[in-house]
mmCIF file as gemmi writes it, N, C-alpha and C atoms, coordinates in Angstrom:
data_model
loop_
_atom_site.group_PDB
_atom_site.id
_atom_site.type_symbol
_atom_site.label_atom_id
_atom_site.label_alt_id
_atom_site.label_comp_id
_atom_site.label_asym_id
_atom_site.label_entity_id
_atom_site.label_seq_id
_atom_site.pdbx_PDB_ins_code
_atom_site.Cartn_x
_atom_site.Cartn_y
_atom_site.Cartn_z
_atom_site.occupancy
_atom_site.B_iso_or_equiv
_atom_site.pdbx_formal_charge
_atom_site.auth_seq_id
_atom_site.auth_asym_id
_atom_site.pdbx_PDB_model_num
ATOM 1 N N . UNK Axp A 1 ? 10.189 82.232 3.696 1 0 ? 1 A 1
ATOM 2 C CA . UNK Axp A 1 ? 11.315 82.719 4.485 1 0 ? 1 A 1
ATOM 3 C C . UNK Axp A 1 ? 12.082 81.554 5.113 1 0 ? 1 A 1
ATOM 4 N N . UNK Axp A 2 ? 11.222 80.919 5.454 1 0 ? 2 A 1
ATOM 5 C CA . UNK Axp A 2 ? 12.393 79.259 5.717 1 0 ? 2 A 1
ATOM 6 C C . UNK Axp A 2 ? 12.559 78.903 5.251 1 0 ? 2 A 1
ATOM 7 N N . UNK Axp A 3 ? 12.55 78.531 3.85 1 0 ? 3 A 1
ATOM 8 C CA . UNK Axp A 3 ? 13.034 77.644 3.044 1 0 ? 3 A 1
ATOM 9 C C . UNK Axp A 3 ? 14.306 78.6 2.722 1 0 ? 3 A 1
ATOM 10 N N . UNK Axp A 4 ? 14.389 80.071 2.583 1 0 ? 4 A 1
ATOM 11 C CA . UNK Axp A 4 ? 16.1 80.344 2.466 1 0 ? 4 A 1
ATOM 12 C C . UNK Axp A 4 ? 16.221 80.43 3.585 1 0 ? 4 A 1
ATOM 13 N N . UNK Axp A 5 ? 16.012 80.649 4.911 1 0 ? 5 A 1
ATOM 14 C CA . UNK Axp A 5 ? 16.726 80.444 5.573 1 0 ? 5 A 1
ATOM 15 C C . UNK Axp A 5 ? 17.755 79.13 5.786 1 0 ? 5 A 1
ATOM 16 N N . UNK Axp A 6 ? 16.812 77.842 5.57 1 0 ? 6 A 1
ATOM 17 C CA . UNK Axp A 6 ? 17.578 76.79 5.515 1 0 ? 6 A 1
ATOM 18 C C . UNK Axp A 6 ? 18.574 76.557 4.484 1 0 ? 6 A 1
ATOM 19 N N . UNK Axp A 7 ? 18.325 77.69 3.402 1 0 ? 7 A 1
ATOM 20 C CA . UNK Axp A 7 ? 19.279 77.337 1.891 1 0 ? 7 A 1
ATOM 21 C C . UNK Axp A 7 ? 20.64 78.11 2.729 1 0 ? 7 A 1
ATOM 22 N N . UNK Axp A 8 ? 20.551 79.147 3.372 1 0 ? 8 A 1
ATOM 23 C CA . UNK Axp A 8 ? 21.346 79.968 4.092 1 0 ? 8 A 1
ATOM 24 C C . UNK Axp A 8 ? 22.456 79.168 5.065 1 0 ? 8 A 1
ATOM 25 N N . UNK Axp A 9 ? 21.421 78.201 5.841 1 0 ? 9 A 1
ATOM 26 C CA . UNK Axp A 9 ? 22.336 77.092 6.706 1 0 ? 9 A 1
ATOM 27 C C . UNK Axp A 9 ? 23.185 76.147 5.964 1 0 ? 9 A 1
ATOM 28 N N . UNK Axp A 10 ? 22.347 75.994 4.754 1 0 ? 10 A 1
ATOM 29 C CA . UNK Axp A 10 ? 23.043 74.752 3.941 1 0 ? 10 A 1
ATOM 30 C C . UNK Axp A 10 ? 24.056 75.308 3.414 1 0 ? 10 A 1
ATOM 31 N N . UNK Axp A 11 ? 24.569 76.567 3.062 1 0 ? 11 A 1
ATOM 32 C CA . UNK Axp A 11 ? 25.455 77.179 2.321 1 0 ? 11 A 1
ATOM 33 C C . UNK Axp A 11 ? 26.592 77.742 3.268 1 0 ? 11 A 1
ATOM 34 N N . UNK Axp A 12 ? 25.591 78.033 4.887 1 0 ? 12 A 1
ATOM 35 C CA . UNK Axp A 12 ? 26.791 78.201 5.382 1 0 ? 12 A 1
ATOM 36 C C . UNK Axp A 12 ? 27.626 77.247 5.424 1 0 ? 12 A 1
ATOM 37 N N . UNK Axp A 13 ? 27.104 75.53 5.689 1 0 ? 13 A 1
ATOM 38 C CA . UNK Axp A 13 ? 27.928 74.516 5.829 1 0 ? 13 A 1
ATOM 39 C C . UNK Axp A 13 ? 28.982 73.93 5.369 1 0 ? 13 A 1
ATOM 40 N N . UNK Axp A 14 ? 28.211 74.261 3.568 1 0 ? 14 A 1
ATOM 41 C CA . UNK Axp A 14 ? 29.321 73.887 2.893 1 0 ? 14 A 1
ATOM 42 C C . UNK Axp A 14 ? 30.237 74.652 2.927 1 0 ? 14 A 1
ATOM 43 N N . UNK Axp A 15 ? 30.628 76.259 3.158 1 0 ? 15 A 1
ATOM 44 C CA . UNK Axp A 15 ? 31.26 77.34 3.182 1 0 ? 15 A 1
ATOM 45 C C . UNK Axp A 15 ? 32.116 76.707 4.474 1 0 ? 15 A 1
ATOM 46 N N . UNK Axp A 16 ? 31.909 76.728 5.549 1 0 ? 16 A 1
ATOM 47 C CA . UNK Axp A 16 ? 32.015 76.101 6.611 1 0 ? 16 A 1
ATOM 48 C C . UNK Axp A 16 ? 33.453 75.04 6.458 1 0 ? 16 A 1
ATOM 49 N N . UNK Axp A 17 ? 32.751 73.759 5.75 1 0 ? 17 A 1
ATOM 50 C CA . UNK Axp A 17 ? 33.373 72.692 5.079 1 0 ? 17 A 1
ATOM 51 C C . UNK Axp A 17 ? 34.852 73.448 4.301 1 0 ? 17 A 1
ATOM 52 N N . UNK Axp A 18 ? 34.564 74.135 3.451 1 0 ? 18 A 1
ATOM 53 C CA . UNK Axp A 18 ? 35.322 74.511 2.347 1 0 ? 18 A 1
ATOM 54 C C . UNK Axp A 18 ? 36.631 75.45 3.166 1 0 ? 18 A 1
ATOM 55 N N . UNK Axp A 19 ? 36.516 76.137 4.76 1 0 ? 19 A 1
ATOM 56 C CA . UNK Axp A 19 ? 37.317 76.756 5.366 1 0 ? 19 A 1
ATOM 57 C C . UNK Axp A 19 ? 38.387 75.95 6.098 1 0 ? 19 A 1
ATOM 58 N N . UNK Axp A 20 ? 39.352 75.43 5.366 1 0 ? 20 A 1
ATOM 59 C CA . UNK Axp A 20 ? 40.133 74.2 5.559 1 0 ? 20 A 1
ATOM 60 C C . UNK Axp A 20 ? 40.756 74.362 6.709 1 0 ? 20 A 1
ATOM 61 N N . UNK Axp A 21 ? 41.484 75.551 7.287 1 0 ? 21 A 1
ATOM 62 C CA . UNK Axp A 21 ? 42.222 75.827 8.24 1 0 ? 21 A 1
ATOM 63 C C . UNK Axp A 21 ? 41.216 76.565 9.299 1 0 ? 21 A 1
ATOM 64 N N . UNK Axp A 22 ? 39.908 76.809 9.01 1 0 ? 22 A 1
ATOM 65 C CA . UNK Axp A 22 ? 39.123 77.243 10.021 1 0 ? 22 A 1
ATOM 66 C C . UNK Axp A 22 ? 39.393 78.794 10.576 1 0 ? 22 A 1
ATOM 67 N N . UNK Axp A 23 ? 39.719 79.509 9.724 1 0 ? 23 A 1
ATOM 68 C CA . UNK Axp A 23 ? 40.131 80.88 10.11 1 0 ? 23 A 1
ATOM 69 C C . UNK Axp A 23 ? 39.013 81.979 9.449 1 0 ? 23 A 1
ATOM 70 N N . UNK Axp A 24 ? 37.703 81.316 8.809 1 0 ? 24 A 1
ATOM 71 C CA . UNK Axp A 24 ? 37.397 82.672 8.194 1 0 ? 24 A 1
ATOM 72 C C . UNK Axp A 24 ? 37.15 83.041 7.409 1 0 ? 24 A 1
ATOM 73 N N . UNK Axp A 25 ? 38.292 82.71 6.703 1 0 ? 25 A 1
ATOM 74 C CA . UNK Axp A 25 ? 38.863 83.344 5.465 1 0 ? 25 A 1
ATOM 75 C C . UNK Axp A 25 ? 38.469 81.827 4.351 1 0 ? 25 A 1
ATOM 76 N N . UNK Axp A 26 ? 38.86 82.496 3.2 1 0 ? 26 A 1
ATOM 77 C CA . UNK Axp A 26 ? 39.02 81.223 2.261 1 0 ? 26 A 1
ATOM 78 C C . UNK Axp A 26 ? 39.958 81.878 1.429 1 0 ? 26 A 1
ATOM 79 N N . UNK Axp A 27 ? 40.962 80.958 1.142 1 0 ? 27 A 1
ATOM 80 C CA . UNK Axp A 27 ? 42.146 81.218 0.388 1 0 ? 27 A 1
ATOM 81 C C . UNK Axp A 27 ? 42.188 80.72 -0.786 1 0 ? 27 A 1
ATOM 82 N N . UNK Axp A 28 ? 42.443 81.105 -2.238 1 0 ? 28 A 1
ATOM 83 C CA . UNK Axp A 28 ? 42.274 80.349 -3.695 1 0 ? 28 A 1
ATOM 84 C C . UNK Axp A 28 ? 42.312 79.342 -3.482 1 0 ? 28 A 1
ATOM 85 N N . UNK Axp A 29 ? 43.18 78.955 -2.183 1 0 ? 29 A 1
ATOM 86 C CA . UNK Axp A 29 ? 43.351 77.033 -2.678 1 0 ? 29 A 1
ATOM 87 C C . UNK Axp A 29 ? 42.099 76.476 -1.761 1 0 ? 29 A 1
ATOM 88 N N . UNK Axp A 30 ? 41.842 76.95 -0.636 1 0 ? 30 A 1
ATOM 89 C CA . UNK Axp A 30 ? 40.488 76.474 -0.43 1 0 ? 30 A 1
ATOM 90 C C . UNK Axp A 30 ? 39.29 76.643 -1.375 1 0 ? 30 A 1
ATOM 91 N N . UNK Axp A 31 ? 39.353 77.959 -2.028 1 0 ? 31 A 1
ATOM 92 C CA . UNK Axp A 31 ? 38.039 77.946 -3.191 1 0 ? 31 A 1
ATOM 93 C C . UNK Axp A 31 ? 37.65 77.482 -3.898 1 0 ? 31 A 1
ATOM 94 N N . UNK Axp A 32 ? 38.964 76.858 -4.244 1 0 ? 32 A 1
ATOM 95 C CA . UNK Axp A 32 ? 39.297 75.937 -5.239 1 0 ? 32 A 1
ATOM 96 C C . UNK Axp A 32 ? 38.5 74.352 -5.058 1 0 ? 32 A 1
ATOM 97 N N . UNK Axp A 33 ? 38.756 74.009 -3.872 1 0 ? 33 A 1
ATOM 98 C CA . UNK Axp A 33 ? 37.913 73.044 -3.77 1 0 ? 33 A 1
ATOM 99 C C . UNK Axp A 33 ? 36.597 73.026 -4.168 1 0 ? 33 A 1
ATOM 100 N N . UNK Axp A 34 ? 35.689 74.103 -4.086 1 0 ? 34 A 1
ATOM 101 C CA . UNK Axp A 34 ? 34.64 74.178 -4.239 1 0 ? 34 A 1
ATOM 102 C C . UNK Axp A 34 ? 34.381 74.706 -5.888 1 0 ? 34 A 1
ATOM 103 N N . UNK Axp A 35 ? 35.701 75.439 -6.16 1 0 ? 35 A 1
ATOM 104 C CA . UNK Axp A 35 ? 35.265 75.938 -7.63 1 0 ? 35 A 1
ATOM 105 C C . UNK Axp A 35 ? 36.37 75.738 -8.112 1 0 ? 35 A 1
ATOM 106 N N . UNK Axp A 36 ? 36.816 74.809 -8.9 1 0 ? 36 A 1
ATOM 107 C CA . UNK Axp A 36 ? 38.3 74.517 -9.312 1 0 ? 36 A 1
ATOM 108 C C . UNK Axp A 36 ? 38.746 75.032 -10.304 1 0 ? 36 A 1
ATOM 109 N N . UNK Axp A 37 ? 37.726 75.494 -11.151 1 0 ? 37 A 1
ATOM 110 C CA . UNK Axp A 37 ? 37.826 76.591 -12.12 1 0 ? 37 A 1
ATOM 111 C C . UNK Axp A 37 ? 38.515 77.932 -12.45 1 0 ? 37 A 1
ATOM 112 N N . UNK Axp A 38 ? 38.579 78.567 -10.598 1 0 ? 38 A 1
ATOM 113 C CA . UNK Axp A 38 ? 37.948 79.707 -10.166 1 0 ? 38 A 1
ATOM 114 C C . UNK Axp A 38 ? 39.787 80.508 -10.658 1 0 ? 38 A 1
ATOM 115 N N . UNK Axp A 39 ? 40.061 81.386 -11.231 1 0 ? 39 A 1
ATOM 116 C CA . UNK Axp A 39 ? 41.318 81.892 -11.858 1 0 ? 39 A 1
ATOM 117 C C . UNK Axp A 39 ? 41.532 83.409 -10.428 1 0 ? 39 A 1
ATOM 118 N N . UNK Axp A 40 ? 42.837 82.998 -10.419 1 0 ? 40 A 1
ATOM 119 C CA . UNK Axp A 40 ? 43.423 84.195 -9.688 1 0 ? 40 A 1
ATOM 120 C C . UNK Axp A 40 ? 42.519 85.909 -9.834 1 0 ? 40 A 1
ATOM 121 N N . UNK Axp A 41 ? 42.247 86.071 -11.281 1 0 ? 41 A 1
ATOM 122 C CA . UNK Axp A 41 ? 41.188 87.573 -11.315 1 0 ? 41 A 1
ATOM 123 C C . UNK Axp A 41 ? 40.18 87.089 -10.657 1 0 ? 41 A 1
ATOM 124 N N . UNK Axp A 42 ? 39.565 86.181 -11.02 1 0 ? 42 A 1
ATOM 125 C CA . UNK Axp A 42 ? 38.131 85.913 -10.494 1 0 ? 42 A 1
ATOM 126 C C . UNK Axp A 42 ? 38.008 85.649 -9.199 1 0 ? 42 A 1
ATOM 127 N N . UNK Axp A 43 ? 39.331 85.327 -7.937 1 0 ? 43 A 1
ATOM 128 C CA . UNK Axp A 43 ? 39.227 85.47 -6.756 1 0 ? 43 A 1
ATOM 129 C C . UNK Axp A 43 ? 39.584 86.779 -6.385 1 0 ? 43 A 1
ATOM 130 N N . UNK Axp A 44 ? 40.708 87.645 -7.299 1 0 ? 44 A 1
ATOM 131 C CA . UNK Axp A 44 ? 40.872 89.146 -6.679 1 0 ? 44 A 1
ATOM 132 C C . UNK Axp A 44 ? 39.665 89.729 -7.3 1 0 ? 44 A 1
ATOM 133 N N . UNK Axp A 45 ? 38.637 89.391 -7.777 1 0 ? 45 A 1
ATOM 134 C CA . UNK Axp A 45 ? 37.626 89.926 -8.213 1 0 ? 45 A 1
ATOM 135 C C . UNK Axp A 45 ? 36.669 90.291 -6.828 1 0 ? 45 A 1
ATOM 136 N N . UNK Axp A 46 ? 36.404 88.867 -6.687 1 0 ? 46 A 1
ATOM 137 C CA . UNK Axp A 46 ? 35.301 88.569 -5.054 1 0 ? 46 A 1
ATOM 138 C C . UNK Axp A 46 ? 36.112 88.936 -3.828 1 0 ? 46 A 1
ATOM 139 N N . UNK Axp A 47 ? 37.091 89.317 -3.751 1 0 ? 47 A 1
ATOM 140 C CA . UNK Axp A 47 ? 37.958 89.934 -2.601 1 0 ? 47 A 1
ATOM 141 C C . UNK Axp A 47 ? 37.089 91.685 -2.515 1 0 ? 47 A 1
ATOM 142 N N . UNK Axp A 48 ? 36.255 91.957 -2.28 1 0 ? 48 A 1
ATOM 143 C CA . UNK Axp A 48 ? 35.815 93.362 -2.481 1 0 ? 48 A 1
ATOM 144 C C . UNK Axp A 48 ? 36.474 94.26 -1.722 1 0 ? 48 A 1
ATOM 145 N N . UNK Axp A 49 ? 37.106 93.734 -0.477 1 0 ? 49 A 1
ATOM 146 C CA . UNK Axp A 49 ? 37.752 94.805 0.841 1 0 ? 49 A 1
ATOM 147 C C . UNK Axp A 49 ? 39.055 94.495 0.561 1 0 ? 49 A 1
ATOM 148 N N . UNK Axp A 50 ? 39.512 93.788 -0.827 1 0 ? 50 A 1
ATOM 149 C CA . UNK Axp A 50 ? 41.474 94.163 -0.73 1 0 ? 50 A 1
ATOM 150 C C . UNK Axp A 50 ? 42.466 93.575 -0.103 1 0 ? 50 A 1
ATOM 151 N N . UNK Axp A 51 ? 41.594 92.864 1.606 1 0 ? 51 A 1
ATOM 152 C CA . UNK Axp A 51 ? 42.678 92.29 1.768 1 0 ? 51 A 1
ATOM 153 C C . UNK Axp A 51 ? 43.433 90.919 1.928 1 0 ? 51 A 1
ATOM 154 N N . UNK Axp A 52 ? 42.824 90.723 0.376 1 0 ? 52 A 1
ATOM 155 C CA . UNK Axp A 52 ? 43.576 89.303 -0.486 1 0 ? 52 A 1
ATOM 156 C C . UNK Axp A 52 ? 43.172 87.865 0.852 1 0 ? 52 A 1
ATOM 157 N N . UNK Axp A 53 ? 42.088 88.109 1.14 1 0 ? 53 A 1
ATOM 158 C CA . UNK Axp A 53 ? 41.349 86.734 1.449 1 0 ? 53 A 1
ATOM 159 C C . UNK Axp A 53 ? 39.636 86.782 1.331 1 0 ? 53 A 1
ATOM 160 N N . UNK Axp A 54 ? 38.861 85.964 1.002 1 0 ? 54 A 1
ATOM 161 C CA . UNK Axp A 54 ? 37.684 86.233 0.738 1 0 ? 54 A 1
ATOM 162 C C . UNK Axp A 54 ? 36.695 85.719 1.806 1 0 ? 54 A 1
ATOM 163 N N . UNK Axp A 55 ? 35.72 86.765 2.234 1 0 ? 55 A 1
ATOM 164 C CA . UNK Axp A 55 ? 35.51 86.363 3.44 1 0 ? 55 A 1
ATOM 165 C C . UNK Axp A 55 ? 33.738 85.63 3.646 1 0 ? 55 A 1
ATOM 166 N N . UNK Axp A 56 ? 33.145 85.425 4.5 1 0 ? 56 A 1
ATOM 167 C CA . UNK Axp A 56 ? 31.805 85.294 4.501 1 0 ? 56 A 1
ATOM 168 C C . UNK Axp A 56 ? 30.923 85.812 3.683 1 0 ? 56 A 1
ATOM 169 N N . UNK Axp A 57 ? 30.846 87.456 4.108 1 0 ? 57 A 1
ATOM 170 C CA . UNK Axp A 57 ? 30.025 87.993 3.52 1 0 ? 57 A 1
ATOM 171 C C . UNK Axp A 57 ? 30.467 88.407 1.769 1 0 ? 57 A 1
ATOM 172 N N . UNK Axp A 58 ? 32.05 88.104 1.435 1 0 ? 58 A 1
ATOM 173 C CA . UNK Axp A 58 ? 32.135 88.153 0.109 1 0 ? 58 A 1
ATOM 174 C C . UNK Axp A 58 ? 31.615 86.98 -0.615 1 0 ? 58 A 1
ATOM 175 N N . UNK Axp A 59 ? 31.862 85.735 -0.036 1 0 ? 59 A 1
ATOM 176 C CA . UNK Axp A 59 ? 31.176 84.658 -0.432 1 0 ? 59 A 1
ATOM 177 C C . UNK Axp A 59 ? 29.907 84.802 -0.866 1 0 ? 59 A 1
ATOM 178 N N . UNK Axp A 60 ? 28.921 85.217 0.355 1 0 ? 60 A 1
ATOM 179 C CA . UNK Axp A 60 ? 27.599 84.96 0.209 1 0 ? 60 A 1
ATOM 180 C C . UNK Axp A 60 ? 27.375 86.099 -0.917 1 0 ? 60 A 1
ATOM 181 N N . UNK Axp A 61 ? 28.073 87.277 -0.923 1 0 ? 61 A 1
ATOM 182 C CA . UNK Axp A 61 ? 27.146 88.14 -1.958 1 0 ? 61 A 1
ATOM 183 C C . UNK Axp A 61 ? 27.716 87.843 -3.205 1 0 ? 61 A 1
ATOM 184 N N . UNK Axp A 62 ? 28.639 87.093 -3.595 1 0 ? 62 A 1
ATOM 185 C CA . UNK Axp A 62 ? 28.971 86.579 -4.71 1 0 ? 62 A 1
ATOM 186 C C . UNK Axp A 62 ? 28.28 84.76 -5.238 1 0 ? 62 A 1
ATOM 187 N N . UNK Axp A 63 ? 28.107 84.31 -4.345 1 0 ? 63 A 1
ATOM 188 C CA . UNK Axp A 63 ? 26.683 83.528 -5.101 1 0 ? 63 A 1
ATOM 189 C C . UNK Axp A 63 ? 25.336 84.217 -5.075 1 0 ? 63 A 1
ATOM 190 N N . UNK Axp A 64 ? 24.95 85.164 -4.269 1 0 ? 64 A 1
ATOM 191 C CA . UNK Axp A 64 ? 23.771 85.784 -4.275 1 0 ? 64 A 1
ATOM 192 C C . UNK Axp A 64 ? 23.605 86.848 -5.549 1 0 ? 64 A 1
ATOM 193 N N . UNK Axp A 65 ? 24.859 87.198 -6.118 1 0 ? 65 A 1
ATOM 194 C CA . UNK Axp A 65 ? 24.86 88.234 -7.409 1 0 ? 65 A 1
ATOM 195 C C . UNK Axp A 65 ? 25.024 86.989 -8.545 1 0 ? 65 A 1
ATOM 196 N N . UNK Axp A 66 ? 25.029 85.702 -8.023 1 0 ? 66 A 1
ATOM 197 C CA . UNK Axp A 66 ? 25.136 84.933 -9.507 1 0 ? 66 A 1
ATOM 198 C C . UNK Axp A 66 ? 26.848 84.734 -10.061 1 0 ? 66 A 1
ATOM 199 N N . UNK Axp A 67 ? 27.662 85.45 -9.227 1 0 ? 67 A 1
ATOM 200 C CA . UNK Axp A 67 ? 29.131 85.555 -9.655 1 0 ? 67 A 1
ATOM 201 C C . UNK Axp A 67 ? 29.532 83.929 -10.154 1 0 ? 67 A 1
ATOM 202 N N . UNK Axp A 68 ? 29.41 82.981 -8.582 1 0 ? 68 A 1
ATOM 203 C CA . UNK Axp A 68 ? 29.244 82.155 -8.529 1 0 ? 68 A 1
ATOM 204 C C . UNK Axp A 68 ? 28.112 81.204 -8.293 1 0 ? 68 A 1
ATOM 205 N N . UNK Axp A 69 ? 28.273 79.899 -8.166 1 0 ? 69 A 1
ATOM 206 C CA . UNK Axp A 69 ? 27.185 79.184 -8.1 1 0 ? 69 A 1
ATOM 207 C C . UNK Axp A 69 ? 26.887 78.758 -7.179 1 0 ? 69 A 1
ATOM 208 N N . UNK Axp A 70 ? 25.542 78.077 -6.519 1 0 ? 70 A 1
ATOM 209 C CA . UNK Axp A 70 ? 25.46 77.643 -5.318 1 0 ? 70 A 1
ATOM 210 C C . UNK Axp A 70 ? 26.286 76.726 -4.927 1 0 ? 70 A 1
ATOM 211 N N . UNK Axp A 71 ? 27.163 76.488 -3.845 1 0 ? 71 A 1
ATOM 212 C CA . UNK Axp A 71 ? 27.604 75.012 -3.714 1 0 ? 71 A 1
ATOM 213 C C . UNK Axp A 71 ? 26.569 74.127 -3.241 1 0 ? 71 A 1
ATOM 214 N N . UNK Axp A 72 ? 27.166 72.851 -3.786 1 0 ? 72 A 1
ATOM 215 C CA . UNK Axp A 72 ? 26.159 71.695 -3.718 1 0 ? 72 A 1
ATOM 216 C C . UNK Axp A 72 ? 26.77 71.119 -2.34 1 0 ? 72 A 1
């Protein structure tokens, strides 16, 4: 249980890191940093509540379903 918990801290951080303007939210172009890959469907994909920003808990359950990958 601690060892994810700490994977949990480490992911919040980088998540954290990756919230450029500090609001919350992460916007394609912040995601981008972390997944530069990541295509307009595949962020209105992980948007699950619609309203076109992706939030904590969409984050976390989209590396936790494997959508995406852990950030390093």
């Amino acid at each position: 249980a601690l060892l994810m918990a700490s994977t949990a801290l480490t992911h919040g951080a980088f998540a954290h890191e990756m919230d450029l303007d500090q609001d919350g939210l992460y916007s394609l172009a912040e995601m981008r940093t972390e997944y530069p890959d990541l295509t307009d469907a595949q962020y209105a994909a992980l948007d699950t509540n619609r309203d076109e920003a992706v939030d904590a808990d969409e984050l976390a359950a989209a590396i936790a379903n494997g959508t995406l990958a852990p950030m390093e």
